[in-house]
Amino acid sequence: PDSICPIYSLIIFIPMMPNTALFPNGKSGPLADSSSYQQAPCAALAIKPAAGANIPDTTWTYKSVNEKDLQMSVFLPGGYEQGTRFPTFVVFHGGSWTGGEASWHYADCAYWRSRGMVAVSVDYRLKERDKVEVPLACVKDAKSAIRFLRTNATALKIDTDKIVVAGASAGGQLAAATAMIDAPTTNDDQDDLAISSRPNAVILCNPYFRCRKDLSPPNFITKELPPMITFLGDQDRAIKVDDLLAFHEALRKEGNASEYYVGKGGKHGFCNGRDPRNRFFYWSVLLEDRFLVKHGILKGELTLKVPNGVATLSEKDYDAYK
């Protein structure tokens, strides 16, 4: 399970009429009724990025279900107002599909914003809070989030050929599922299936694949999957190193690009950036950045800044499988 640390943010309350939602263009509109879903209309926002702080610039509503808005926290890169299309980072938090929150990955999003990406951390339905079947409803939401970005790519300035999906623990199952599971039952009934939910690259941090077989990504390894990079700590009690090694080797056997890194001493959730002095966070981001450059998602130099006093990992501190 992930630990929790305080998150400080500014909350602005906007009075609204009943049964309305605030959409990305700052306008309000009707919510879906209790039996339907609607994607929010959207337009690009003229908002100045938050100068590197781990605070989102805005939120986008990617769909509404049973009068509940599902939103993504959005980090906009420098030059967003003047730009046209940006590579995009999409992350799903962990929490066993029962807990967790988007703020757990604000540190990741802040870094990718500094690299010129639109970065979003997605809120999705949870078992107890939303009274849904998991992880099925979560997978549906994950796919809807990607389709929302592609559907509204022009207005939101999304490069649809450079969408990177990431996830930790249960969020790793969701990220992998968007790339690997095509079963019709995993799509929201109101999704436009002509719009692909498959990302262009996948980042997995201690992905937890123990769920029903028809939703477990290792059962759906085929050829021509997006490039994947996976991280695990060798002290993770929830996931075996050999299980993810088998996943990596099966991907490679089918001709897919895959890299797998095992951090020595790392426990479950070891790559999370909520602790600004977590050396595994900076190590994983460094390798992710190189991976995305290698596969043509990003260009340019690293913008990673490791705080003074935080030790960097050497090659003896981890095992690499490529």
Short mmCIF file of C-alpha atoms in Angstrom, two decimals:
data_model
loop_
_atom_site.label_atom_id
_atom_site.label_comp_id
_atom_site.label_asym_id
_atom_site.label_seq_id
_atom_site.Cartn_x
_atom_site.Cartn_y
_atom_site.Cartn_z
CA PRO A 1 0.00 0.00 0.00
CA ASP A 2 1.12 3.53 -0.69
CA SER A 3 1.92 5.84 2.21
CA ILE A 4 0.39 9.30 2.44
CA CYS A 5 2.07 12.65 2.89
CA PRO A 6 0.50 16.12 3.03
CA ILE A 7 -0.33 17.90 -0.21
CA TYR A 8 -0.81 21.66 -0.14
CA SER A 9 -2.92 23.31 -2.82
CA LEU A 10 -5.13 26.28 -3.52
CA ILE A 11 -8.84 25.51 -3.78
CA ILE A 12 -11.14 27.96 -5.48
CA PHE A 13 -14.87 27.56 -4.94
CA ILE A 14 -17.09 28.69 -7.80
CA PRO A 15 -20.82 28.95 -7.16
CA MET A 16 -22.82 27.06 -9.78
CA MET A 17 -26.38 26.15 -10.55
CA PRO A 18 -27.52 22.62 -9.62
CA ASN A 19 -26.87 19.88 -12.20
CA THR A 20 -24.13 21.79 -13.99
CA ALA A 21 -20.44 21.09 -14.49
CA LEU A 22 -17.47 23.36 -15.07
CA PHE A 23 -15.79 22.36 -18.33
CA PRO A 24 -12.20 23.05 -19.49
CA ASN A 25 -13.19 26.17 -21.40
CA GLY A 26 -14.44 27.75 -18.18
CA LYS A 27 -18.09 27.45 -19.21
CA SER A 28 -20.71 25.35 -17.48
CA GLY A 29 -23.14 22.90 -18.99
CA PRO A 30 -25.61 20.15 -18.07
CA LEU A 31 -24.44 16.93 -16.48
CA ALA A 32 -25.41 13.56 -17.88
CA ASP A 33 -28.45 11.93 -16.38
CA SER A 34 -28.07 8.99 -14.01
CA SER A 35 -28.03 6.38 -16.78
CA SER A 36 -25.71 8.08 -19.22
CA TYR A 37 -22.26 9.45 -19.70
CA GLN A 38 -21.02 12.53 -21.53
CA GLN A 39 -17.62 13.73 -22.56
CA ALA A 40 -17.05 17.34 -21.65
CA PRO A 41 -16.72 19.85 -24.48
CA CYS A 42 -13.38 21.57 -24.27
CA ALA A 43 -11.15 24.29 -25.58
CA ALA A 44 -7.50 25.08 -24.95
CA LEU A 45 -6.94 27.14 -21.82
CA ALA A 46 -4.87 30.31 -21.72
CA ILE A 47 -3.26 29.59 -18.37
CA LYS A 48 0.27 30.36 -17.28
CA PRO A 49 2.06 27.25 -15.97
CA ALA A 50 2.84 27.18 -12.26
CA ALA A 51 6.61 27.74 -12.57
CA GLY A 52 7.71 24.23 -11.65
CA ALA A 53 5.70 23.84 -8.45
CA ASN A 54 3.94 20.53 -7.86
CA ILE A 55 0.58 22.21 -8.36
CA PRO A 56 -1.67 21.60 -11.37
CA ASP A 57 -2.59 24.49 -13.66
CA THR A 58 -6.20 23.38 -14.10
CA THR A 59 -8.52 20.37 -14.25
CA TRP A 60 -10.30 18.83 -17.22
CA THR A 61 -13.49 16.80 -16.90
CA TYR A 62 -13.04 13.77 -19.14
CA LYS A 63 -16.44 12.24 -18.55
CA SER A 64 -19.47 12.26 -16.26
CA VAL A 65 -21.07 9.09 -14.93
CA ASN A 66 -24.24 9.05 -12.84
CA GLU A 67 -23.99 12.79 -12.22
CA LYS A 68 -20.37 12.49 -11.08
CA ASP A 69 -17.61 14.35 -12.92
CA LEU A 70 -14.38 12.43 -13.42
CA GLN A 71 -11.46 14.79 -13.77
CA MET A 72 -7.79 14.88 -14.56
CA SER A 73 -5.37 17.31 -12.90
CA VAL A 74 -3.52 19.13 -15.66
CA PHE A 75 0.04 20.48 -15.80
CA LEU A 76 0.70 22.71 -18.83
CA PRO A 77 4.21 23.21 -20.24
CA GLY A 78 5.92 26.51 -20.93
CA GLY A 79 4.87 27.87 -24.31
CA TYR A 80 1.51 26.12 -24.18
CA GLU A 81 -0.43 29.21 -25.22
CA GLN A 82 1.71 29.73 -28.31
CA GLY A 83 2.20 26.05 -29.19
CA THR A 84 0.13 23.69 -31.31
CA ARG A 85 0.68 20.05 -30.26
CA PHE A 86 2.54 18.64 -27.25
CA PRO A 87 3.57 15.13 -26.22
CA THR A 88 1.38 14.07 -23.31
CA PHE A 89 1.96 12.14 -20.07
CA VAL A 90 -1.04 10.40 -18.46
CA VAL A 91 -0.69 8.74 -15.03
CA PHE A 92 -2.98 6.54 -12.94
CA HIS A 93 -2.43 6.32 -9.18
CA GLY A 94 -2.33 3.12 -7.13
CA GLY A 95 -4.39 2.13 -4.12
CA SER A 96 -5.72 -1.39 -4.89
CA TRP A 97 -8.57 0.15 -6.95
CA THR A 98 -10.15 1.12 -3.60
CA GLY A 99 -8.23 4.26 -2.61
CA GLY A 100 -5.56 6.71 -3.70
CA GLU A 101 -5.77 10.07 -5.39
CA ALA A 102 -4.43 11.99 -8.36
CA SER A 103 -2.21 14.18 -6.16
CA TRP A 104 0.04 11.20 -5.46
CA HIS A 105 1.67 11.79 -8.87
CA TYR A 106 1.93 15.56 -8.98
CA ALA A 107 5.71 15.35 -8.67
CA ASP A 108 5.86 13.19 -11.81
CA CYS A 109 3.60 15.59 -13.68
CA ALA A 110 5.63 18.61 -12.65
CA TYR A 111 8.77 17.02 -14.06
CA TRP A 112 7.19 16.07 -17.39
CA ARG A 113 5.72 19.57 -17.66
CA SER A 114 9.30 20.87 -17.40
CA ARG A 115 10.18 18.59 -20.32
CA GLY A 116 7.60 20.22 -22.55
CA MET A 117 4.77 17.75 -22.08
CA VAL A 118 1.15 18.22 -21.16
CA ALA A 119 0.95 16.05 -18.02
CA VAL A 120 -2.27 14.80 -16.43
CA SER A 121 -2.99 12.73 -13.33
CA VAL A 122 -6.33 10.96 -13.61
CA ASP A 123 -9.04 10.45 -11.01
CA TYR A 124 -11.01 7.29 -11.75
CA ARG A 125 -13.83 5.42 -10.03
CA LEU A 126 -12.97 3.41 -6.89
CA LYS A 127 -14.66 0.38 -5.34
CA GLU A 128 -16.14 1.76 -2.12
CA ARG A 129 -16.31 5.46 -2.94
CA ASP A 130 -18.19 4.91 -6.18
CA LYS A 131 -19.76 1.49 -5.57
CA VAL A 132 -18.42 -0.07 -8.76
CA GLU A 133 -16.93 -3.36 -9.85
CA VAL A 134 -13.14 -3.14 -9.90
CA PRO A 135 -10.90 -3.17 -11.71
CA LEU A 136 -13.37 -3.30 -14.63
CA ALA A 137 -14.83 0.18 -14.05
CA CYS A 138 -11.31 1.54 -13.50
CA VAL A 139 -10.11 0.13 -16.83
CA LYS A 140 -13.11 1.67 -18.58
CA ASP A 141 -12.28 5.06 -17.07
CA ALA A 142 -8.61 4.76 -18.03
CA LYS A 143 -9.56 4.11 -21.64
CA SER A 144 -12.10 6.94 -21.59
CA ALA A 145 -9.41 9.35 -20.35
CA ILE A 146 -7.14 8.58 -23.29
CA ARG A 147 -10.00 8.78 -25.77
CA PHE A 148 -10.99 12.14 -24.30
CA LEU A 149 -7.50 13.50 -24.98
CA ARG A 150 -7.47 12.17 -28.53
CA THR A 151 -11.02 13.31 -29.28
CA ASN A 152 -10.20 16.85 -28.13
CA ALA A 153 -6.60 16.87 -29.34
CA THR A 154 -6.88 20.07 -31.38
CA ALA A 155 -8.50 22.11 -28.61
CA LEU A 156 -6.22 20.74 -25.89
CA LYS A 157 -3.07 20.77 -28.06
CA ILE A 158 -2.34 17.06 -27.67
CA ASP A 159 0.05 15.23 -30.00
CA THR A 160 -1.96 12.04 -30.50
CA ASP A 161 1.12 10.14 -31.68
CA LYS A 162 3.03 10.87 -28.47
CA ILE A 163 0.78 9.85 -25.60
CA VAL A 164 2.64 8.18 -22.72
CA VAL A 165 0.62 6.30 -20.11
CA ALA A 166 2.05 5.52 -16.68
CA GLY A 167 0.79 3.87 -13.53
CA ALA A 168 1.91 2.58 -10.15
CA SER A 169 0.65 -0.56 -8.41
CA ALA A 170 -3.06 -0.89 -9.33
CA GLY A 171 -2.55 2.11 -11.61
CA GLY A 172 0.09 0.05 -13.39
CA GLN A 173 -2.56 -2.54 -14.20
CA LEU A 174 -4.69 0.24 -15.69
CA ALA A 175 -1.82 1.68 -17.73
CA ALA A 176 -0.90 -1.72 -19.14
CA ALA A 177 -4.55 -2.56 -19.81
CA THR A 178 -4.99 0.49 -22.03
CA ALA A 179 -2.14 -0.81 -24.18
CA MET A 180 -2.89 -4.52 -24.13
CA ILE A 181 -6.56 -5.37 -23.53
CA ASP A 182 -9.01 -4.78 -26.38
CA ALA A 183 -12.03 -6.75 -25.15
CA PRO A 184 -15.30 -4.90 -25.87
CA THR A 185 -16.37 -5.33 -22.25
CA THR A 186 -13.52 -3.05 -21.15
CA ASN A 187 -14.90 -0.06 -23.08
CA ASP A 188 -17.45 2.41 -21.74
CA ASP A 189 -20.73 1.98 -23.63
CA GLN A 190 -20.67 5.62 -24.68
CA ASP A 191 -17.03 5.72 -25.83
CA ASP A 192 -16.37 6.34 -29.51
CA LEU A 193 -14.53 3.12 -30.33
CA ALA A 194 -13.20 4.65 -33.54
CA ILE A 195 -10.86 6.59 -31.24
CA SER A 196 -7.95 4.47 -30.03
CA SER A 197 -7.26 4.14 -26.31
CA ARG A 198 -3.85 2.60 -26.93
CA PRO A 199 -0.92 4.80 -25.83
CA ASN A 200 2.36 5.22 -27.69
CA ALA A 201 4.55 4.23 -24.74
CA VAL A 202 3.98 2.77 -21.26
CA ILE A 203 5.72 3.34 -17.90
CA LEU A 204 5.00 0.81 -15.14
CA CYS A 205 6.08 1.23 -11.51
CA ASN A 206 5.54 -1.89 -9.39
CA PRO A 207 2.47 -2.84 -11.49
CA TYR A 208 0.04 -5.05 -9.60
CA PHE A 209 -1.44 -7.58 -12.03
CA ARG A 210 -3.24 -9.85 -9.54
CA CYS A 211 -6.85 -9.48 -10.63
CA ARG A 212 -9.35 -11.49 -12.66
CA LYS A 213 -7.68 -13.20 -15.60
CA ASP A 214 -9.56 -11.30 -18.30
CA LEU A 215 -8.21 -8.01 -16.91
CA SER A 216 -4.64 -9.08 -16.12
CA PRO A 217 -2.28 -7.65 -18.80
CA PRO A 218 0.28 -10.51 -18.79
CA ASN A 219 -2.44 -12.68 -20.31
CA PHE A 220 -2.63 -10.41 -23.35
CA ILE A 221 0.92 -10.20 -24.65
CA THR A 222 0.98 -9.96 -28.43
CA LYS A 223 3.19 -8.49 -31.12
CA GLU A 224 3.30 -4.75 -31.90
CA LEU A 225 2.60 -3.44 -28.42
CA PRO A 226 3.84 0.04 -27.40
CA PRO A 227 7.34 0.24 -25.86
CA MET A 228 7.26 -0.47 -22.11
CA ILE A 229 9.58 0.30 -19.22
CA THR A 230 8.96 -1.38 -15.86
CA PHE A 231 10.34 -0.77 -12.35
CA LEU A 232 10.22 -2.90 -9.20
CA GLY A 233 11.98 -2.92 -5.84
CA ASP A 234 13.55 -6.21 -4.82
CA GLN A 235 12.00 -5.83 -1.34
CA ASP A 236 8.45 -5.46 -2.67
CA ARG A 237 6.28 -7.89 -0.68
CA ALA A 238 3.34 -7.62 -3.06
CA ILE A 239 5.09 -8.45 -6.34
CA LYS A 240 7.79 -10.99 -7.16
CA VAL A 241 10.84 -9.91 -9.15
CA ASP A 242 10.64 -13.10 -11.22
CA ASP A 243 7.00 -12.47 -12.14
CA LEU A 244 7.79 -9.14 -13.77
CA LEU A 245 10.95 -10.58 -15.30
CA ALA A 246 8.74 -13.20 -16.98
CA PHE A 247 6.45 -10.38 -18.16
CA HIS A 248 9.44 -8.51 -19.62
CA GLU A 249 10.82 -11.62 -21.33
CA ALA A 250 7.43 -12.49 -22.80
CA LEU A 251 7.16 -8.99 -24.26
CA ARG A 252 10.61 -9.30 -25.78
CA LYS A 253 9.85 -12.76 -27.17
CA GLU A 254 6.99 -11.25 -29.19
CA GLY A 255 9.32 -8.59 -30.61
CA ASN A 256 8.19 -5.74 -28.36
CA ALA A 257 10.49 -3.10 -26.88
CA SER A 258 10.77 -3.64 -23.14
CA GLU A 259 13.14 -2.57 -20.37
CA TYR A 260 12.96 -3.80 -16.76
CA TYR A 261 14.79 -2.33 -13.76
CA VAL A 262 14.95 -3.75 -10.24
CA GLY A 263 16.04 -1.34 -7.50
CA LYS A 264 17.93 -2.98 -4.64
CA GLY A 265 16.28 -2.23 -1.32
CA GLY A 266 13.16 -0.79 -2.93
CA LYS A 267 9.75 -1.57 -1.41
CA HIS A 268 6.25 -1.27 -2.85
CA GLY A 269 5.68 2.24 -4.18
CA PHE A 270 9.43 2.93 -4.09
CA CYS A 271 9.47 5.22 -7.16
CA ASN A 272 6.88 7.69 -5.88
CA GLY A 273 7.91 11.35 -5.79
CA ARG A 274 5.83 12.52 -2.82
CA ASP A 275 9.00 12.32 -0.73
CA PRO A 276 11.25 14.94 -2.39
CA ARG A 277 14.30 13.10 -1.05
CA ASN A 278 13.40 9.69 -2.49
CA ARG A 279 16.44 8.74 -4.56
CA PHE A 280 14.51 6.01 -6.37
CA PHE A 281 12.14 8.64 -7.77
CA TYR A 282 14.95 10.59 -9.48
CA TRP A 283 16.59 7.37 -10.68
CA SER A 284 13.39 6.13 -12.29
CA VAL A 285 12.59 9.49 -13.90
CA LEU A 286 16.09 9.63 -15.39
CA LEU A 287 15.66 6.20 -16.97
CA GLU A 288 12.12 7.03 -18.14
CA ASP A 289 13.35 10.21 -19.81
CA ARG A 290 16.09 8.36 -21.66
CA PHE A 291 13.54 5.71 -22.66
CA LEU A 292 11.14 8.28 -24.12
CA VAL A 293 13.94 10.00 -26.04
CA LYS A 294 15.07 6.63 -27.39
CA HIS A 295 11.58 5.93 -28.73
CA GLY A 296 11.02 9.34 -30.28
CA ILE A 297 8.50 10.71 -27.78
CA LEU A 298 10.80 13.43 -26.42
CA LYS A 299 13.75 15.47 -27.61
CA GLY A 300 16.29 17.64 -25.88
CA GLU A 301 18.15 17.46 -22.60
CA LEU A 302 17.09 16.28 -19.16
CA THR A 303 15.68 18.92 -16.82
CA LEU A 304 15.95 16.68 -13.76
CA LYS A 305 17.32 18.39 -10.64
CA VAL A 306 18.28 16.17 -7.73
CA PRO A 307 18.20 17.99 -4.37
CA ASN A 308 21.47 18.44 -2.52
CA GLY A 309 22.19 15.55 -0.22
CA VAL A 310 20.11 13.01 -2.16
CA ALA A 311 22.36 10.15 -3.22
CA THR A 312 22.23 9.02 -6.83
CA LEU A 313 22.09 5.34 -7.69
CA SER A 314 25.05 3.63 -9.29
CA GLU A 315 24.83 0.57 -11.49
CA LYS A 316 25.51 -1.67 -8.50
CA ASP A 317 22.30 -0.40 -6.87
CA TYR A 318 19.99 -1.98 -9.42
CA ASP A 319 19.65 -4.76 -11.96
CA ALA A 320 18.80 -3.92 -15.56
CA TYR A 321 17.14 -6.17 -18.13
CA LYS A 322 16.90 -4.90 -21.71
#
